[in-house]
Amino acid sequence: MIDTQNLPKQAGTRKRQSLYLGIDVPLLLATFMLVIFGLLMVYSASWDFALYIYDDPTYIFSRQLLWLVLAVAAAIFATFFDYHYWRRLAVPALAVVVGALLVVLVINEVRHGATRTLNAGSYMPSEAAKIVAIIYLSVWLYSKRNYLSDVWLGLVPMAVIIGILSGLILAQPDLSAAATIVFLGGVLFFLAGGDLKQIAVLLVIVVTVGWFTVQVHPTGSVRIASYLDGLVDPTQASYHVRRSIEAFLKGGVFGVGIGNSNTKLTGLPVPPTDSIFAVVGEETGLFGTTSVVMLYGVLIWRGLKIARNAPDQLGSLLAAGLSIWLTLEAFINMAVMVNLVPFAGNALPFISAGGSNLVVSLLAIGMLMNIARLSKPKRQTERIADAPTGVRRSQRRRRVPRTGRAASPARRASSRRGG
């Protein structure tokens, strides 16, 4: 015979085990496909570039594999590390990042006309600054959520925080990373419930400062000028954009095949990093690029879904900030290749070669997984809390008819004896 008394307990145990190991499967699958496809494209796009620069055709790919091991470890750690503990680590993490950005400026290790890296180009602190900015601002906005309407307790302190980070990054110079941090700060302030008037003032200030920075910065002014020229006539766009468009045209619908790109061999700038999406377009065609865009679409969909179901506002801010950041980076990198936005040095998350970006990107995915895992027990607890009411009602409905049927004959017998 079946022991029915143990069935609810066993079912509950299975549910608890599932929730304990619960992950967002669509997000995991999309990330896995992007990482594997990224390894394939890094190998294809880097062998000639690595042979010319490092005299070793597999140098960049081998380093990407080593970084991937560290990145996966970081993602697994973040998946099982309760995101609430970031409230204690936010300030130390911000201090470390600010210190690293200062060291970059002091050491002044110039690569490709900028001072952005440490240890012969192995580390790029500006990549870590983006995710740390999201963590710190989420924690700060969550702790100050009751004071955001006060300019001096809300907007001004946040502007100082963003100003320090973006200013240090701008000094490298890295215009795109600085602009990304400013944009994410504004988005998080809005999502946290910031006053719309303050947001409007902040937007005016950012646009004004951004315009002034572009005007006085030689790199920024050149990029804006070439962008505007390219909008009028694509043949007048920058050399980088023209070669990228050439790669997309050669790729057609289904591409020329993995490894068969010609543009990467004839002058496409830095094909393993900034221009890797152009290599994707040439080798996999419209089909491949559309598939990549759809995978990033899955990422933002699941990220915002996790944010909506998060256990608290801190989880919502973190999930929204991380998912918007990753898809924003991807959009900018892809849009630059076809001159939809001015040129920026953003990496294509999970696909571009680069250890710093890969580690922080997979760390962000791990944090999203952790928020999703912790939100499921909350929903399960709410369902269990509501269950006794329903059970009692159903039991009451079952007991009342039985009582009525059992008492009715007794009443009839008693009435006959009394009569």
Coordinates of C-alpha atoms in Angstrom, one line a residue:
M1 CA 0.0 0.0 0.0
I2 CA 1.0 3.6 -0.6
D3 CA 1.9 5.6 2.5
T4 CA -0.1 8.7 1.7
Q5 CA 0.8 10.4 4.9
N6 CA 4.4 10.8 3.8
L7 CA 3.5 12.1 0.3
P8 CA 3.1 15.8 1.3
K9 CA 6.3 15.8 3.3
Q10 CA 8.3 14.2 0.4
A11 CA 6.8 16.6 -2.1
G12 CA 7.7 19.5 0.2
T13 CA 11.3 18.2 0.5
R14 CA 11.7 18.0 -3.2
K15 CA 10.4 21.5 -3.6
R16 CA 12.8 22.8 -1.0
Q17 CA 15.7 21.0 -2.7
S18 CA 14.7 22.4 -6.1
L19 CA 14.5 25.9 -4.7
Y20 CA 17.8 25.6 -3.0
L21 CA 19.5 24.8 -6.3
G22 CA 17.1 26.9 -8.3
I23 CA 18.6 28.9 -11.1
D24 CA 17.2 30.9 -14.0
V25 CA 17.5 28.4 -16.8
P26 CA 16.9 30.7 -19.8
L27 CA 19.5 33.2 -18.5
L28 CA 22.0 30.3 -17.9
L29 CA 21.5 28.9 -21.4
A30 CA 21.8 32.3 -23.1
T31 CA 25.0 33.1 -21.2
F32 CA 26.4 29.6 -21.9
M33 CA 25.7 30.0 -25.7
L34 CA 27.3 33.5 -25.7
V35 CA 30.4 32.3 -23.9
I36 CA 31.0 29.3 -26.1
F37 CA 30.3 31.3 -29.3
G38 CA 32.6 34.0 -28.0
L39 CA 35.5 31.5 -27.6
L40 CA 34.9 30.3 -31.1
M41 CA 35.0 33.9 -32.5
V42 CA 38.0 34.9 -30.4
Y43 CA 40.0 32.0 -31.8
S44 CA 38.8 32.9 -35.4
A45 CA 39.4 36.7 -35.0
S46 CA 42.7 36.6 -33.1
W47 CA 45.1 34.1 -34.7
D48 CA 46.5 36.5 -37.3
F49 CA 46.4 39.5 -35.0
A50 CA 48.2 37.5 -32.2
L51 CA 50.8 36.1 -34.7
Y52 CA 51.6 39.7 -35.7
I53 CA 51.7 41.2 -32.2
Y54 CA 52.8 38.3 -30.0
D55 CA 54.4 35.9 -32.5
D56 CA 52.1 33.2 -31.3
P57 CA 48.7 32.6 -33.1
T58 CA 47.1 31.1 -30.1
Y59 CA 48.3 33.6 -27.5
I60 CA 45.0 35.6 -27.1
F61 CA 42.8 32.5 -27.3
S62 CA 44.9 30.7 -24.6
R63 CA 44.7 33.7 -22.3
Q64 CA 41.0 33.9 -22.9
L65 CA 40.6 30.3 -21.7
L66 CA 42.6 31.0 -18.6
W67 CA 40.5 34.0 -17.8
L68 CA 37.3 32.0 -18.4
V69 CA 38.3 29.6 -15.7
L70 CA 38.6 32.5 -13.2
A71 CA 35.4 34.0 -14.6
V72 CA 33.4 30.8 -14.1
A73 CA 34.7 30.5 -10.6
A74 CA 33.6 34.1 -9.9
A75 CA 30.1 33.3 -11.3
I76 CA 29.7 30.2 -9.2
F77 CA 30.8 32.1 -6.1
A78 CA 28.4 34.9 -6.7
T79 CA 25.5 32.5 -7.4
F80 CA 25.7 31.1 -3.9
F81 CA 26.8 34.3 -2.1
D82 CA 23.9 36.1 -0.6
Y83 CA 23.7 39.5 -2.3
H84 CA 22.7 41.2 0.9
Y85 CA 26.3 40.8 2.1
W86 CA 27.3 43.3 -0.6
R87 CA 26.0 46.0 1.8
R88 CA 29.1 45.3 3.9
L89 CA 31.5 45.0 1.0
A90 CA 30.3 48.0 -1.2
V91 CA 32.5 50.6 0.5
P92 CA 35.7 48.5 0.6
A93 CA 35.1 47.5 -3.1
L94 CA 34.7 51.1 -4.1
A95 CA 37.9 52.1 -2.2
V96 CA 39.8 49.3 -4.0
V97 CA 38.6 50.4 -7.4
V98 CA 39.3 54.1 -6.8
G99 CA 42.8 53.1 -5.6
A100 CA 43.3 51.0 -8.7
L101 CA 42.2 53.9 -11.0
L102 CA 44.6 56.2 -9.2
V103 CA 47.4 53.7 -9.7
V104 CA 46.7 53.5 -13.4
L105 CA 47.2 57.3 -13.7
V106 CA 50.4 57.2 -11.6
I107 CA 52.0 54.4 -13.4
N108 CA 50.9 55.8 -16.8
E109 CA 51.2 52.6 -18.8
V110 CA 50.3 53.8 -22.3
R111 CA 48.7 51.3 -24.6
H112 CA 47.0 52.3 -27.9
G113 CA 47.2 56.0 -26.9
A114 CA 45.5 55.6 -23.5
T115 CA 46.5 54.7 -19.9
R116 CA 43.8 52.2 -18.9
T117 CA 45.7 49.1 -17.9
L118 CA 48.0 47.6 -15.3
N119 CA 50.6 44.8 -15.5
A120 CA 51.4 45.1 -19.2
G121 CA 47.8 45.3 -20.2
S122 CA 46.5 42.4 -18.1
Y123 CA 44.1 44.3 -16.0
M124 CA 41.7 47.1 -16.8
P125 CA 40.3 48.7 -13.6
S126 CA 37.7 50.7 -15.5
E127 CA 35.8 47.4 -16.2
A128 CA 35.7 46.6 -12.5
A129 CA 34.6 50.2 -11.8
K130 CA 31.4 49.7 -13.8
I131 CA 30.1 46.7 -11.7
V132 CA 31.4 48.2 -8.4
A133 CA 29.5 51.4 -9.3
I134 CA 26.3 49.4 -9.8
I135 CA 26.8 47.6 -6.5
Y136 CA 27.7 50.7 -4.5
L137 CA 24.9 52.9 -5.9
S138 CA 22.3 50.1 -5.4
V139 CA 23.4 49.7 -1.8
W140 CA 23.5 53.5 -1.2
L141 CA 20.2 54.2 -2.9
Y142 CA 18.6 51.4 -0.9
S143 CA 19.9 52.8 2.4
K144 CA 18.8 56.3 1.5
R145 CA 15.5 55.4 -0.1
N146 CA 13.6 57.6 2.4
Y147 CA 15.6 60.7 1.7
L148 CA 15.9 60.7 -2.1
S149 CA 13.5 63.6 -2.4
D150 CA 15.9 65.8 -0.5
V151 CA 18.4 67.2 -2.9
W152 CA 21.2 67.5 -0.4
L153 CA 20.8 64.0 0.9
G154 CA 19.9 62.3 -2.3
L155 CA 21.0 63.8 -5.6
V156 CA 24.1 65.8 -4.5
P157 CA 25.9 62.9 -2.7
M158 CA 25.1 60.5 -5.6
A159 CA 26.5 63.1 -8.1
V160 CA 29.7 63.3 -6.1
I161 CA 30.1 59.5 -6.1
I162 CA 29.5 59.3 -9.8
G163 CA 31.7 62.3 -10.5
I164 CA 34.7 60.8 -8.7
L165 CA 34.5 57.5 -10.6
S166 CA 33.7 59.0 -14.0
G167 CA 36.3 61.7 -13.5
L168 CA 39.1 59.2 -12.8
I169 CA 38.1 57.1 -15.8
L170 CA 37.8 60.2 -18.0
A171 CA 41.4 61.1 -17.2
Q172 CA 42.7 57.9 -18.8
P173 CA 40.9 58.8 -21.1
D174 CA 38.0 56.4 -21.5
L175 CA 34.9 58.4 -22.6
S176 CA 32.6 55.5 -23.1
A177 CA 33.3 53.9 -19.7
A178 CA 32.7 57.3 -18.0
A179 CA 29.5 57.9 -19.9
T180 CA 28.3 54.3 -19.0
I181 CA 28.8 54.9 -15.3
V182 CA 26.9 58.3 -15.5
F183 CA 24.1 56.7 -17.4
L184 CA 23.7 53.8 -15.0
G185 CA 23.7 56.1 -12.1
G186 CA 20.8 58.1 -13.5
V187 CA 18.9 54.9 -14.3
L188 CA 19.4 53.5 -10.8
F189 CA 18.4 56.8 -9.2
F190 CA 15.2 56.8 -11.3
L191 CA 14.4 53.1 -10.4
A192 CA 15.0 53.8 -6.7
G193 CA 12.2 56.4 -6.8
G194 CA 14.2 59.6 -7.3
D195 CA 12.3 62.8 -7.9
L196 CA 11.6 63.4 -11.6
K197 CA 12.5 67.1 -11.3
Q198 CA 15.9 66.2 -9.8
I199 CA 16.4 63.7 -12.6
A200 CA 15.6 66.4 -15.2
V201 CA 18.2 68.7 -13.6
L202 CA 20.7 65.9 -13.5
L203 CA 20.1 65.2 -17.2
V204 CA 20.6 68.9 -18.2
I205 CA 23.9 69.0 -16.2
V206 CA 25.1 65.7 -17.7
V207 CA 24.4 66.8 -21.3
T208 CA 26.1 70.2 -20.7
V209 CA 29.2 68.7 -19.1
G210 CA 29.3 65.9 -21.8
W211 CA 29.1 68.4 -24.6
F212 CA 31.8 70.6 -23.1
T213 CA 34.0 67.5 -22.5
V214 CA 33.6 66.4 -26.1
Q215 CA 34.4 69.9 -27.4
V216 CA 37.7 70.2 -25.4
H217 CA 38.7 66.6 -25.8
P218 CA 40.5 65.9 -29.1
T219 CA 39.5 62.3 -29.3
G220 CA 35.8 63.0 -28.5
S221 CA 35.6 65.8 -31.0
V222 CA 37.1 63.7 -33.8
R223 CA 34.7 60.8 -33.1
I224 CA 31.6 63.0 -33.1
A225 CA 32.7 64.7 -36.3
S226 CA 33.3 61.4 -38.1
Y227 CA 30.0 60.0 -36.7
L228 CA 28.1 63.0 -38.1
D229 CA 29.9 62.7 -41.5
G230 CA 29.0 59.0 -41.6
L231 CA 25.3 59.7 -41.0
V232 CA 25.3 62.0 -44.1
D233 CA 27.4 59.7 -46.3
P234 CA 28.6 56.3 -45.1
T235 CA 31.7 56.6 -47.3
Q236 CA 32.8 59.5 -45.2
A237 CA 32.6 57.6 -41.9
S238 CA 35.7 56.7 -39.9
Y239 CA 38.0 54.1 -41.3
H240 CA 36.9 51.7 -38.6
V241 CA 33.2 52.0 -39.5
R242 CA 33.9 51.7 -43.2
R243 CA 35.8 48.4 -42.8
S244 CA 33.2 47.1 -40.4
I245 CA 30.4 47.8 -42.9
E246 CA 32.5 46.1 -45.6
A247 CA 32.6 43.0 -43.4
F248 CA 28.9 42.9 -42.9
L249 CA 28.3 43.3 -46.7
K250 CA 30.6 40.4 -47.4
G251 CA 28.8 38.3 -44.9
G252 CA 25.4 38.5 -46.5
V253 CA 22.7 36.4 -45.0
F254 CA 24.6 33.3 -43.9
G255 CA 28.2 34.5 -43.8
V256 CA 31.4 33.2 -45.4
G257 CA 32.0 30.6 -42.8
I258 CA 33.8 30.5 -39.4
G259 CA 37.5 31.3 -39.9
N260 CA 37.1 32.6 -43.5
S261 CA 36.8 36.3 -42.8
N262 CA 39.0 38.4 -45.1
T263 CA 38.5 41.8 -43.6
K264 CA 40.2 40.8 -40.3
L265 CA 43.3 40.1 -42.4
T266 CA 43.3 43.3 -44.4
G267 CA 43.2 46.1 -41.8
L268 CA 40.1 45.7 -39.7
P269 CA 41.2 47.4 -36.4
V270 CA 41.7 45.1 -33.4
P271 CA 39.4 42.3 -34.6
P272 CA 39.5 40.2 -31.4
T273 CA 38.1 43.0 -29.2
D274 CA 36.5 46.2 -30.5
S275 CA 35.7 44.9 -34.0
I276 CA 34.7 41.3 -33.2
F277 CA 31.1 41.9 -34.0
A278 CA 32.2 42.8 -37.6
V279 CA 34.0 39.5 -37.8
V280 CA 30.8 37.8 -36.5
G281 CA 28.9 39.6 -39.3
E282 CA 31.2 38.5 -42.0
E283 CA 31.6 34.9 -40.9
T284 CA 28.0 34.1 -39.8
G285 CA 26.1 36.7 -41.8
L286 CA 22.7 38.2 -40.9
F287 CA 21.6 34.9 -39.3
G288 CA 24.5 34.9 -36.9
T289 CA 24.3 38.6 -35.9
T290 CA 20.5 38.3 -35.4
S291 CA 21.0 35.2 -33.2
V292 CA 23.5 37.1 -31.0
V293 CA 21.2 40.1 -30.7
M294 CA 18.4 37.7 -29.6
L295 CA 20.6 36.1 -26.9
Y296 CA 21.2 39.6 -25.5
G297 CA 17.5 40.1 -25.7
V298 CA 17.0 37.0 -23.5
L299 CA 19.6 38.4 -21.1
I300 CA 17.7 41.7 -20.5
W301 CA 14.3 39.9 -20.4
R302 CA 15.4 37.6 -17.7
G303 CA 17.4 40.3 -15.8
L304 CA 14.3 42.6 -15.6
K305 CA 12.1 39.6 -14.7
I306 CA 14.5 38.8 -11.8
A307 CA 14.4 42.5 -10.8
R308 CA 10.6 42.4 -10.7
N309 CA 10.5 39.3 -8.6
A310 CA 13.4 40.2 -6.2
P311 CA 12.8 39.8 -2.5
D312 CA 13.5 43.5 -1.8
Q313 CA 14.4 46.8 -3.4
L314 CA 18.1 46.1 -3.1
G315 CA 17.8 43.0 -5.2
S316 CA 15.6 44.9 -7.7
L317 CA 18.2 47.7 -8.1
L318 CA 21.1 45.2 -8.4
A319 CA 19.3 43.0 -11.0
A320 CA 18.1 45.9 -13.1
G321 CA 21.4 47.7 -13.0
L322 CA 23.4 44.6 -13.9
S323 CA 21.2 43.5 -16.7
I324 CA 20.8 47.0 -18.2
W325 CA 24.6 47.4 -18.0
L326 CA 25.4 44.2 -19.8
T327 CA 22.9 44.8 -22.6
L328 CA 24.0 48.5 -22.9
E329 CA 27.6 47.4 -23.4
A330 CA 26.5 45.0 -26.1
F331 CA 24.2 47.5 -27.8
I332 CA 27.0 50.2 -27.9
N333 CA 29.6 47.8 -29.3
M334 CA 27.2 46.5 -32.0
A335 CA 25.8 49.9 -32.9
V336 CA 29.3 51.4 -33.3
M337 CA 30.1 48.9 -36.0
V338 CA 27.3 50.3 -38.3
N339 CA 27.7 54.0 -37.2
L340 CA 24.4 54.1 -35.2
V341 CA 26.2 55.8 -32.3
P342 CA 29.6 57.6 -32.1
F343 CA 32.6 55.3 -31.8
A344 CA 33.2 53.9 -28.3
G345 CA 35.6 51.4 -26.9
N346 CA 33.1 49.1 -25.2
A347 CA 33.7 45.4 -25.3
L348 CA 31.1 43.0 -26.5
P349 CA 30.2 41.1 -23.2
F350 CA 31.1 37.3 -23.2
I351 CA 32.4 37.5 -26.8
S352 CA 35.2 40.1 -27.1
A353 CA 38.7 39.0 -26.0
G354 CA 39.6 40.5 -22.6
G355 CA 39.9 38.9 -19.2
S356 CA 38.7 41.9 -17.1
N357 CA 35.5 42.2 -19.0
L358 CA 34.8 38.5 -19.1
V359 CA 35.3 38.2 -15.3
V360 CA 33.0 41.1 -14.3
S361 CA 30.4 40.0 -16.9
L362 CA 30.1 36.5 -15.5
L363 CA 30.3 37.8 -12.0
A364 CA 27.2 39.9 -12.8
I365 CA 25.5 36.8 -14.2
G366 CA 26.3 35.0 -10.9
M367 CA 24.8 37.9 -8.9
L368 CA 21.6 37.7 -11.0
M369 CA 21.4 34.0 -10.4
N370 CA 21.7 34.6 -6.7
I371 CA 18.9 37.2 -6.6
A372 CA 16.7 34.8 -8.6
R373 CA 17.4 31.9 -6.2
L374 CA 16.6 34.0 -3.2
S375 CA 13.4 35.3 -4.7
K376 CA 12.0 31.8 -5.2
P377 CA 11.9 30.8 -1.5
K378 CA 10.1 34.1 -0.8
R379 CA 7.3 33.3 -3.3
Q380 CA 7.2 29.7 -2.0
T381 CA 6.9 30.9 1.6
E382 CA 4.0 33.3 0.5
R383 CA 2.2 30.4 -1.1
I384 CA 2.7 28.1 2.0
A385 CA 1.5 31.0 4.3
D386 CA -1.7 31.2 2.3
A387 CA -2.3 27.4 2.1
P388 CA -3.7 26.8 5.7
T389 CA -6.6 29.1 5.0
G390 CA -7.6 27.2 1.9
V391 CA -7.0 23.8 3.6
R392 CA -9.2 24.8 6.6
R393 CA -11.9 26.0 4.2
S394 CA -11.9 22.7 2.3
Q395 CA -11.9 20.6 5.4
R396 CA -14.8 22.7 6.8
R397 CA -16.7 22.1 3.7
R398 CA -16.1 18.4 3.9
R399 CA -17.0 18.1 7.6
V400 CA -20.3 20.1 7.5
P401 CA -22.1 17.8 5.1
R402 CA -21.0 14.7 7.0
T403 CA -22.2 16.1 10.3
G404 CA -25.5 17.0 8.9
R405 CA -26.1 13.6 7.4
A406 CA -25.1 11.8 10.6
A407 CA -27.3 13.9 12.9
S408 CA -30.4 13.9 10.8
P409 CA -31.5 10.2 11.5
A410 CA -30.9 10.7 15.3
R411 CA -33.1 13.8 15.3
R412 CA -35.8 11.9 13.5
A413 CA -35.7 9.0 16.0
S414 CA -35.7 11.3 19.0
S415 CA -38.7 13.1 17.6
R416 CA -40.6 9.9 17.1
R417 CA -39.9 8.7 20.7
G418 CA -41.0 12.1 22.0
G419 CA -44.2 11.9 20.0

